[in-house]
PDB file of C-alpha atoms and ligand atoms in Angstrom:
ATOM      1  CA  UNK A   1      80.207 -24.072 -51.498  1.00  0.00           C
ATOM      2  CA  UNK A   2      82.404 -21.010 -52.507  1.00  0.00           C
ATOM      3  CA  UNK A   3      85.596 -19.868 -50.880  1.00  0.00           C
ATOM      4  CA  UNK A   4      84.978 -16.185 -51.299  1.00  0.00           C
ATOM      5  CA  UNK A   5      82.018 -13.725 -51.143  1.00  0.00           C
ATOM      6  CA  UNK A   6      80.537 -12.405 -54.327  1.00  0.00           C
ATOM      7  CA  UNK A   7      77.750 -10.329 -55.797  1.00  0.00           C
ATOM      8  CA  UNK A   8      75.487 -11.290 -58.591  1.00  0.00           C
ATOM      9  CA  UNK A   9      73.777  -8.247 -60.242  1.00  0.00           C
ATOM     10  CA  UNK A  10      70.569  -9.109 -62.223  1.00  0.00           C
ATOM     11  CA  UNK A  11      68.937  -6.157 -63.964  1.00  0.00           C
ATOM     12  CA  UNK A  12      66.217  -5.952 -66.481  1.00  0.00           C
ATOM     13  CA  UNK A  13      62.716  -4.622 -67.350  1.00  0.00           C
ATOM     14  CA  UNK A  14      59.384  -5.260 -65.625  1.00  0.00           C
ATOM     15  CA  UNK A  15      58.142  -8.788 -66.172  1.00  0.00           C
ATOM     16  CA  UNK A  16      61.332 -10.106 -67.583  1.00  0.00           C
ATOM     17  CA  UNK A  17      61.496 -12.817 -65.099  1.00  0.00           C
ATOM     18  CA  UNK A  18      64.158 -11.234 -62.854  1.00  0.00           C
ATOM     19  CA  UNK A  19      62.605 -12.233 -59.571  1.00  0.00           C
ATOM     20  CA  UNK A  20      61.847 -15.809 -60.301  1.00  0.00           C
ATOM     21  CA  UNK A  21      65.281 -16.219 -61.779  1.00  0.00           C
ATOM     22  CA  UNK A  22      67.027 -14.556 -58.877  1.00  0.00           C
ATOM     23  CA  UNK A  23      65.073 -16.582 -56.427  1.00  0.00           C
ATOM     24  CA  UNK A  24      66.063 -19.993 -58.122  1.00  0.00           C
ATOM     25  CA  UNK A  25      69.706 -18.722 -58.507  1.00  0.00           C
ATOM     26  CA  UNK A  26      69.831 -17.976 -54.684  1.00  0.00           C
ATOM     27  CA  UNK A  27      68.310 -21.445 -53.908  1.00  0.00           C
ATOM     28  CA  UNK A  28      70.680 -23.262 -56.104  1.00  0.00           C
ATOM     29  CA  UNK A  29      73.697 -21.446 -54.874  1.00  0.00           C
ATOM     30  CA  UNK A  30      72.509 -21.095 -51.338  1.00  0.00           C
ATOM     31  CA  UNK A  31      73.070 -17.523 -51.155  1.00  0.00           C
ATOM     32  CA  UNK A  32      71.011 -14.437 -50.096  1.00  0.00           C
ATOM     33  CA  UNK A  33      68.297 -13.043 -52.502  1.00  0.00           C
ATOM     34  CA  UNK A  34      67.488  -9.339 -52.436  1.00  0.00           C
ATOM     35  CA  UNK A  35      64.562  -8.215 -54.412  1.00  0.00           C
ATOM     36  CA  UNK A  36      65.284  -4.381 -54.613  1.00  0.00           C
ATOM     37  CA  UNK A  37      61.933  -3.635 -56.511  1.00  0.00           C
ATOM     38  CA  UNK A  38      60.175  -4.939 -53.401  1.00  0.00           C
ATOM     39  CA  UNK A  39      61.947  -2.342 -51.321  1.00  0.00           C
ATOM     40  CA  UNK A  40      60.909   0.527 -53.542  1.00  0.00           C
ATOM     41  CA  UNK A  41      57.363  -0.931 -53.534  1.00  0.00           C
ATOM     42  CA  UNK A  42      57.376  -1.122 -49.637  1.00  0.00           C
ATOM     43  CA  UNK A  43      58.535   2.603 -49.443  1.00  0.00           C
ATOM     44  CA  UNK A  44      55.712   3.407 -51.720  1.00  0.00           C
ATOM     45  CA  UNK A  45      53.249   1.564 -49.582  1.00  0.00           C
ATOM     46  CA  UNK A  46      54.374   3.421 -46.444  1.00  0.00           C
ATOM     47  CA  UNK A  47      54.351   6.764 -48.162  1.00  0.00           C
ATOM     48  CA  UNK A  48      50.873   6.277 -49.483  1.00  0.00           C
ATOM     49  CA  UNK A  49      49.527   5.286 -46.092  1.00  0.00           C
ATOM     50  CA  UNK A  50      51.162   8.354 -44.425  1.00  0.00           C
ATOM     51  CA  UNK A  51      49.955  10.667 -47.246  1.00  0.00           C
ATOM     52  CA  UNK A  52      53.336  11.843 -48.333  1.00  0.00           C
ATOM     53  CA  UNK A  53      53.606  13.417 -51.850  1.00  0.00           C
ATOM     54  CA  UNK A  54      55.848  11.930 -54.536  1.00  0.00           C
ATOM     55  CA  UNK A  55      58.008  15.028 -54.618  1.00  0.00           C
ATOM     56  CA  UNK A  56      58.429  15.459 -50.871  1.00  0.00           C
ATOM     57  CA  UNK A  57      62.111  14.439 -51.065  1.00  0.00           C
ATOM     58  CA  UNK A  58      63.012  14.962 -47.429  1.00  0.00           C
ATOM     59  CA  UNK A  59      60.091  13.213 -45.881  1.00  0.00           C
ATOM     60  CA  UNK A  60      60.532  10.252 -48.295  1.00  0.00           C
ATOM     61  CA  UNK A  61      64.179   9.988 -47.504  1.00  0.00           C
ATOM     62  CA  UNK A  62      63.559   9.982 -43.713  1.00  0.00           C
ATOM     63  CA  UNK A  63      61.053   6.973 -44.252  1.00  0.00           C
ATOM     64  CA  UNK A  64      63.629   5.181 -46.425  1.00  0.00           C
ATOM     65  CA  UNK A  65      66.295   5.557 -43.978  1.00  0.00           C
ATOM     66  CA  UNK A  66      64.434   4.291 -41.055  1.00  0.00           C
ATOM     67  CA  UNK A  67      62.693   1.218 -42.732  1.00  0.00           C
ATOM     68  CA  UNK A  68      63.837  -1.976 -41.383  1.00  0.00           C
ATOM     69  CA  UNK A  69      63.594  -4.843 -43.978  1.00  0.00           C
ATOM     70  CA  UNK A  70      63.479  -8.567 -43.275  1.00  0.00           C
ATOM     71  CA  UNK A  71      63.468 -11.033 -46.259  1.00  0.00           C
ATOM     72  CA  UNK A  72      62.475 -14.674 -45.520  1.00  0.00           C
ATOM     73  CA  UNK A  73      62.643 -17.492 -48.144  1.00  0.00           C
ATOM     74  CA  UNK A  74      59.263 -19.289 -48.296  1.00  0.00           C
ATOM     75  CA  UNK A  75      59.612 -22.159 -50.698  1.00  0.00           C
ATOM     76  CA  UNK A  76      60.056 -20.721 -54.225  1.00  0.00           C
ATOM     77  CA  UNK A  77      58.783 -17.227 -53.122  1.00  0.00           C
ATOM     78  CA  UNK A  78      59.764 -14.771 -50.540  1.00  0.00           C
ATOM     79  CA  UNK A  79      58.200 -13.111 -47.690  1.00  0.00           C
ATOM     80  CA  UNK A  80      59.084  -9.423 -47.136  1.00  0.00           C
ATOM     81  CA  UNK A  81      58.462  -7.566 -43.725  1.00  0.00           C
ATOM     82  CA  UNK A  82      58.987  -3.974 -42.973  1.00  0.00           C
ATOM     83  CA  UNK A  83      59.360  -2.898 -39.351  1.00  0.00           C
ATOM     84  CA  UNK A  84      58.016  -6.362 -38.339  1.00  0.00           C
ATOM     85  CA  UNK A  85      54.936  -5.970 -40.623  1.00  0.00           C
ATOM     86  CA  UNK A  86      54.476  -8.642 -43.354  1.00  0.00           C
ATOM     87  CA  UNK A  87      53.867  -6.518 -46.525  1.00  0.00           C
ATOM     88  CA  UNK A  88      54.323  -9.338 -49.180  1.00  0.00           C
ATOM     89  CA  UNK A  89      50.843  -8.958 -50.671  1.00  0.00           C
ATOM     90  CA  UNK A  90      50.216  -5.342 -49.927  1.00  0.00           C
ATOM     91  CA  UNK A  91      53.177  -4.208 -52.065  1.00  0.00           C
ATOM     92  CA  UNK A  92      51.828  -5.843 -55.143  1.00  0.00           C
ATOM     93  CA  UNK A  93      48.442  -3.907 -55.119  1.00  0.00           C
ATOM     94  CA  UNK A  94      47.402  -1.934 -58.183  1.00  0.00           C
ATOM     95  CA  UNK A  95      47.764   1.345 -56.290  1.00  0.00           C
ATOM     96  CA  UNK A  96      51.451   0.598 -55.326  1.00  0.00           C
ATOM     97  CA  UNK A  97      52.292  -0.728 -58.778  1.00  0.00           C
ATOM     98  CA  UNK A  98      50.859   2.485 -60.429  1.00  0.00           C
ATOM     99  CA  UNK A  99      52.720   4.829 -58.089  1.00  0.00           C
ATOM    100  CA  UNK A 100      56.114   3.059 -57.437  1.00  0.00           C
ATOM    101  CA  UNK A 101      57.753   4.485 -60.508  1.00  0.00           C
ATOM    102  CA  UNK A 102      57.160   8.090 -59.198  1.00  0.00           C
ATOM    103  CA  UNK A 103      58.097   7.459 -55.575  1.00  0.00           C
ATOM    104  CA  UNK A 104      61.348   5.684 -56.356  1.00  0.00           C
ATOM    105  CA  UNK A 105      62.723   8.679 -58.287  1.00  0.00           C
ATOM    106  CA  UNK A 106      63.333  10.741 -55.104  1.00  0.00           C
ATOM    107  CA  UNK A 107      67.044  11.103 -54.840  1.00  0.00           C
ATOM    108  CA  UNK A 108      67.047  10.730 -51.010  1.00  0.00           C
ATOM    109  CA  UNK A 109      64.987   7.437 -51.435  1.00  0.00           C
ATOM    110  CA  UNK A 110      67.601   6.107 -53.812  1.00  0.00           C
ATOM    111  CA  UNK A 111      70.507   7.130 -51.591  1.00  0.00           C
ATOM    112  CA  UNK A 112      69.065   5.350 -48.530  1.00  0.00           C
ATOM    113  CA  UNK A 113      68.112   2.219 -50.501  1.00  0.00           C
ATOM    114  CA  UNK A 114      71.418   1.909 -52.146  1.00  0.00           C
ATOM    115  CA  UNK A 115      73.203   2.102 -48.825  1.00  0.00           C
ATOM    116  CA  UNK A 116      70.911  -0.657 -47.511  1.00  0.00           C
ATOM    117  CA  UNK A 117      71.455  -2.839 -50.434  1.00  0.00           C
ATOM    118  CA  UNK A 118      75.319  -2.499 -50.237  1.00  0.00           C
ATOM    119  CA  UNK A 119      75.041  -3.360 -46.416  1.00  0.00           C
ATOM    120  CA  UNK A 120      73.440  -6.537 -47.145  1.00  0.00           C
ATOM    121  CA  UNK A 121      76.493  -7.807 -49.186  1.00  0.00           C
ATOM    122  CA  UNK A 122      79.027  -6.765 -46.500  1.00  0.00           C
ATOM    123  CA  UNK A 123      78.718 -10.125 -44.788  1.00  0.00           C
ATOM    124  CA  UNK A 124      77.342 -12.560 -47.319  1.00  0.00           C
ATOM    125  CA  UNK A 125      77.315 -13.517 -51.067  1.00  0.00           C
ATOM    126  CA  UNK A 126      74.057 -12.197 -52.606  1.00  0.00           C
ATOM    127  CA  UNK A 127      72.085 -12.086 -55.739  1.00  0.00           C
ATOM    128  CA  UNK A 128      70.336  -8.639 -56.167  1.00  0.00           C
ATOM    129  CA  UNK A 129      67.851  -7.880 -58.859  1.00  0.00           C
ATOM    130  CA  UNK A 130      66.453  -4.625 -59.925  1.00  0.00           C
ATOM    131  CA  UNK A 131      67.058  -1.861 -62.499  1.00  0.00           C
ATOM    132  CA  UNK A 132      70.338  -0.197 -61.447  1.00  0.00           C
ATOM    133  CA  UNK A 133      72.331  -3.064 -59.732  1.00  0.00           C
ATOM    134  CA  UNK A 134      75.093  -3.554 -62.188  1.00  0.00           C
ATOM    135  CA  UNK A 135      75.301   0.345 -63.056  1.00  0.00           C
ATOM    136  CA  UNK A 136      74.956   2.034 -59.713  1.00  0.00           C
ATOM    137  CA  UNK A 137      74.634  -0.102 -56.631  1.00  0.00           C
ATOM    138  CA  UNK A 138      77.425  -2.696 -57.604  1.00  0.00           C
ATOM    139  CA  UNK A 139      79.341  -1.386 -60.524  1.00  0.00           C
ATOM    140  CA  UNK A 140      82.209  -3.810 -59.597  1.00  0.00           C
ATOM    141  CA  UNK A 141      79.961  -6.804 -59.132  1.00  0.00           C
ATOM    142  CA  UNK A 142      81.705 -10.059 -60.102  1.00  0.00           C
ATOM    143  CA  UNK A 143      78.913 -11.130 -62.071  1.00  0.00           C
ATOM    144  CA  UNK A 144      76.296  -9.018 -64.034  1.00  0.00           C
ATOM    145  CA  UNK A 145      73.351 -10.047 -66.029  1.00  0.00           C
ATOM    146  CA  UNK A 146      70.714  -8.153 -67.993  1.00  0.00           C
ATOM    147  CA  UNK A 147      67.601 -10.186 -68.458  1.00  0.00           C
ATOM    148  CA  UNK A 148      65.229  -9.311 -71.292  1.00  0.00           C
ATOM    149  CA  UNK A 149      62.087 -10.913 -72.909  1.00  0.00           C
ATOM    150  CA  UNK A 150      59.805  -9.719 -75.771  1.00  0.00           C
ATOM    151  CA  UNK A 151      56.936  -7.476 -74.562  1.00  0.00           C
ATOM    152  CA  UNK A 152      54.296 -10.102 -75.743  1.00  0.00           C
ATOM    153  CA  UNK A 153      56.132 -12.843 -73.534  1.00  0.00           C
ATOM    154  CA  UNK A 154      56.332 -10.557 -70.579  1.00  0.00           C
ATOM    155  CA  UNK A 155      52.533  -9.581 -70.871  1.00  0.00           C
ATOM    156  CA  UNK A 156      51.559 -13.170 -71.123  1.00  0.00           C
ATOM    157  CA  UNK A 157      53.570 -13.966 -67.862  1.00  0.00           C
ATOM    158  CA  UNK A 158      51.907 -11.100 -66.220  1.00  0.00           C
ATOM    159  CA  UNK A 159      48.501 -12.188 -67.444  1.00  0.00           C
ATOM    160  CA  UNK A 160      49.022 -15.794 -65.858  1.00  0.00           C
ATOM    161  CA  UNK A 161      49.871 -14.087 -62.487  1.00  0.00           C
ATOM    162  CA  UNK A 162      46.839 -11.864 -62.810  1.00  0.00           C
ATOM    163  CA  UNK A 163      44.565 -14.885 -63.626  1.00  0.00           C
ATOM    164  CA  UNK A 164      45.893 -16.620 -60.373  1.00  0.00           C
ATOM    165  CA  UNK A 165      44.923 -13.437 -58.434  1.00  0.00           C
ATOM    166  CA  UNK A 166      41.443 -13.317 -60.138  1.00  0.00           C
ATOM    167  CA  UNK A 167      42.020 -10.079 -62.140  1.00  0.00           C
ATOM    168  CA  UNK A 168      40.633  -9.827 -65.502  1.00  0.00           C
ATOM    169  CA  UNK A 169      42.793  -7.949 -68.205  1.00  0.00           C
ATOM    170  CA  UNK A 170      43.403  -8.333 -71.864  1.00  0.00           C
ATOM    171  CA  UNK A 171      46.914  -9.023 -73.476  1.00  0.00           C
ATOM    172  CA  UNK A 172      46.643  -5.654 -75.264  1.00  0.00           C
ATOM    173  CA  UNK A 173      46.149  -3.730 -72.162  1.00  0.00           C
ATOM    174  CA  UNK A 174      49.202  -5.490 -70.524  1.00  0.00           C
ATOM    175  CA  UNK A 175      51.399  -5.028 -73.560  1.00  0.00           C
ATOM    176  CA  UNK A 176      50.666  -1.217 -73.403  1.00  0.00           C
ATOM    177  CA  UNK A 177      51.129  -1.007 -69.692  1.00  0.00           C
ATOM    178  CA  UNK A 178      54.529  -2.870 -69.988  1.00  0.00           C
ATOM    179  CA  UNK A 179      55.671  -0.728 -72.917  1.00  0.00           C
ATOM    180  CA  UNK A 180      54.789   2.461 -70.819  1.00  0.00           C
ATOM    181  CA  UNK A 181      56.546   1.218 -67.703  1.00  0.00           C
ATOM    182  CA  UNK A 182      59.738   0.478 -69.932  1.00  0.00           C
ATOM    183  CA  UNK A 183      59.677   3.940 -71.248  1.00  0.00           C
ATOM    184  CA  UNK A 184      59.239   5.351 -67.740  1.00  0.00           C
ATOM    185  CA  UNK A 185      61.977   3.220 -66.206  1.00  0.00           C
ATOM    186  CA  UNK A 186      64.453   3.784 -68.906  1.00  0.00           C
ATOM    187  CA  UNK A 187      64.018   7.400 -69.692  1.00  0.00           C
ATOM    188  CA  UNK A 188      63.890   8.920 -65.923  1.00  0.00           C
ATOM    189  CA  UNK A 189      66.819  11.160 -64.865  1.00  0.00           C
ATOM    190  CA  UNK A 190      67.631   9.197 -61.747  1.00  0.00           C
ATOM    191  CA  UNK A 191      69.280   5.720 -62.078  1.00  0.00           C
ATOM    192  CA  UNK A 192      67.499   4.697 -65.442  1.00  0.00           C
ATOM    193  CA  UNK A 193      67.273   1.214 -66.485  1.00  0.00           C
ATOM    194  CA  UNK A 194      70.162   0.318 -68.728  1.00  0.00           C
ATOM    195  CA  UNK A 195      72.323  -2.536 -69.456  1.00  0.00           C
ATOM    196  CA  UNK A 196      75.771  -2.309 -67.976  1.00  0.00           C
ATOM    197  CA  UNK A 197      78.401  -2.482 -70.664  1.00  0.00           C
ATOM    198  CA  UNK A 198      79.994  -5.617 -68.910  1.00  0.00           C
ATOM    199  CA  UNK A 199      76.639  -7.418 -68.220  1.00  0.00           C
ATOM    200  CA  UNK A 200      75.840 -10.744 -69.990  1.00  0.00           C
ATOM    201  CA  UNK A 201      72.407 -10.324 -71.690  1.00  0.00           C
ATOM    202  CA  UNK A 202      70.047 -13.264 -71.331  1.00  0.00           C
ATOM    203  CA  UNK A 203      66.820 -13.348 -73.498  1.00  0.00           C
ATOM    204  CA  UNK A 204      64.339 -15.390 -71.470  1.00  0.00           C
ATOM    205  CA  UNK A 205      61.692 -15.581 -74.262  1.00  0.00           C
ATOM    206  CA  UNK A 206      60.692 -19.201 -74.300  1.00  0.00           C
ATOM    207  CA  UNK A 207      62.797 -20.194 -71.423  1.00  0.00           C
ATOM    208  CA  UNK A 208      61.427 -21.604 -68.075  1.00  0.00           C
ATOM    209  CA  UNK A 209      62.576 -19.874 -64.805  1.00  0.00           C
ATOM    210  CA  UNK A 210      64.711 -22.972 -63.962  1.00  0.00           C
ATOM    211  CA  UNK A 211      66.445 -22.763 -67.466  1.00  0.00           C
ATOM    212  CA  UNK A 212      67.213 -19.090 -66.913  1.00  0.00           C
ATOM    213  CA  UNK A 213      68.741 -19.869 -63.487  1.00  0.00           C
ATOM    214  CA  UNK A 214      70.685 -22.675 -64.853  1.00  0.00           C
ATOM    215  CA  UNK A 215      72.328 -20.327 -67.417  1.00  0.00           C
ATOM    216  CA  UNK A 216      73.388 -17.999 -64.715  1.00  0.00           C
ATOM    217  CA  UNK A 217      74.477 -20.640 -62.237  1.00  0.00           C
ATOM    218  CA  UNK A 218      76.758 -22.305 -64.849  1.00  0.00           C
ATOM    219  CA  UNK A 219      78.524 -18.913 -65.577  1.00  0.00           C
ATOM    220  CA  UNK A 220      78.867 -18.192 -61.869  1.00  0.00           C
ATOM    221  CA  UNK A 221      80.289 -21.656 -61.177  1.00  0.00           C
ATOM    222  CA  UNK A 222      82.765 -21.367 -64.128  1.00  0.00           C
ATOM    223  CA  UNK A 223      83.888 -17.843 -63.031  1.00  0.00           C
ATOM    224  CA  UNK A 224      84.245 -18.915 -59.385  1.00  0.00           C
ATOM    225  CA  UNK A 225      86.179 -22.037 -60.010  1.00  0.00           C
ATOM    226  CA  UNK A 226      88.632 -19.996 -62.209  1.00  0.00           C
ATOM    227  CA  UNK A 227      89.392 -17.605 -59.470  1.00  0.00           C
ATOM    228  CA  UNK A 228      89.694 -20.178 -56.634  1.00  0.00           C
TER     229      UNK A 228
HETATM  230  O1  LIG B   1      60.737  -4.961 -60.295  1.00  0.00           O
HETATM  231  P1  LIG B   1      59.398  -4.286 -59.718  1.00  0.00           P
HETATM  232  O2  LIG B   1      58.299  -4.139 -60.619  1.00  0.00           O
HETATM  233  O3  LIG B   1      58.988  -4.917 -58.465  1.00  0.00           O
HETATM  234  O4  LIG B   1      59.939  -2.884 -59.457  1.00  0.00           O
HETATM  235  C1  LIG B   1      59.169  -1.788 -58.787  1.00  0.00           C
HETATM  236  C2  LIG B   1      59.519  -0.345 -59.217  1.00  0.00           C
HETATM  237  O5  LIG B   1      60.813  -0.048 -58.732  1.00  0.00           O
HETATM  238  C3  LIG B   1      59.734  -0.172 -60.795  1.00  0.00           C
HETATM  239  O6  LIG B   1      59.064   0.973 -61.137  1.00  0.00           O
HETATM  240  C4  LIG B   1      61.262   0.021 -60.985  1.00  0.00           C
HETATM  241  C5  LIG B   1      61.770   0.454 -59.547  1.00  0.00           C
HETATM  242  N1  LIG B   1      62.972   0.012 -59.300  1.00  0.00           N
HETATM  243  C6  LIG B   1      64.159   0.665 -59.496  1.00  0.00           C
HETATM  244  O7  LIG B   1      63.956   1.914 -59.709  1.00  0.00           O
HETATM  245  N2  LIG B   1      65.384   0.338 -59.061  1.00  0.00           N
HETATM  246  C7  LIG B   1      65.441  -0.935 -58.681  1.00  0.00           C
HETATM  247  N3  LIG B   1      66.747  -1.332 -58.345  1.00  0.00           N
HETATM  248  C8  LIG B   1      64.412  -1.751 -58.587  1.00  0.00           C
HETATM  249  C9  LIG B   1      63.231  -1.341 -58.968  1.00  0.00           C
END
């Protein structure tokens, strides 16, 4: 569809709708989708299973370097495998979710993951979503977006996901959890969550994932047609 390769960087806080949006954008533009949060979650899963502490930078770095990821589109969702093991549901466990913010701060882990993320874009157009894509991984990305939504909206979305999984939580608990995670993600020393100065901000409160994706696709198509 396009005559040149390009990167779309999508950053934003937990529960802002990045993954669903990025997945729909990838489908509509027929390009690769990389969920970088899933990569940090997979690292966390392996580290927990191997009993490695959150501050064991060198051991964590070795795991991160040696992990071989495979992402496969599966309708509107994505299957992720590490070293040929399907970890799609294991990386969403409560344990992984509660520890990933600590494991992902290891400088060696970040270095290895950023290298892997850059590799994916060597041969293909790709939409990457995460926290530091437009600021650290691809500061020169052709398209940068920062997705937000109110804490209440994000908690409602998460509650709907939890209901499907049979988990019982209140909206207040989820709002607190999300506010805590925002604080942790944006105040950490290594690659904190922040909007790149040249990113387009999209507030997804009240928008469906299709509407969010359409906004991005429209901007990408306009930008692409200008440069062809
Ligand atoms: O988007 P998510 O909830 O699956 O992300 C899991 C964790 O990984 C979250 O604590 C933020 C972190 N993360 C990161 O530090 N950098 C990224 N590029 C993506 C996610």
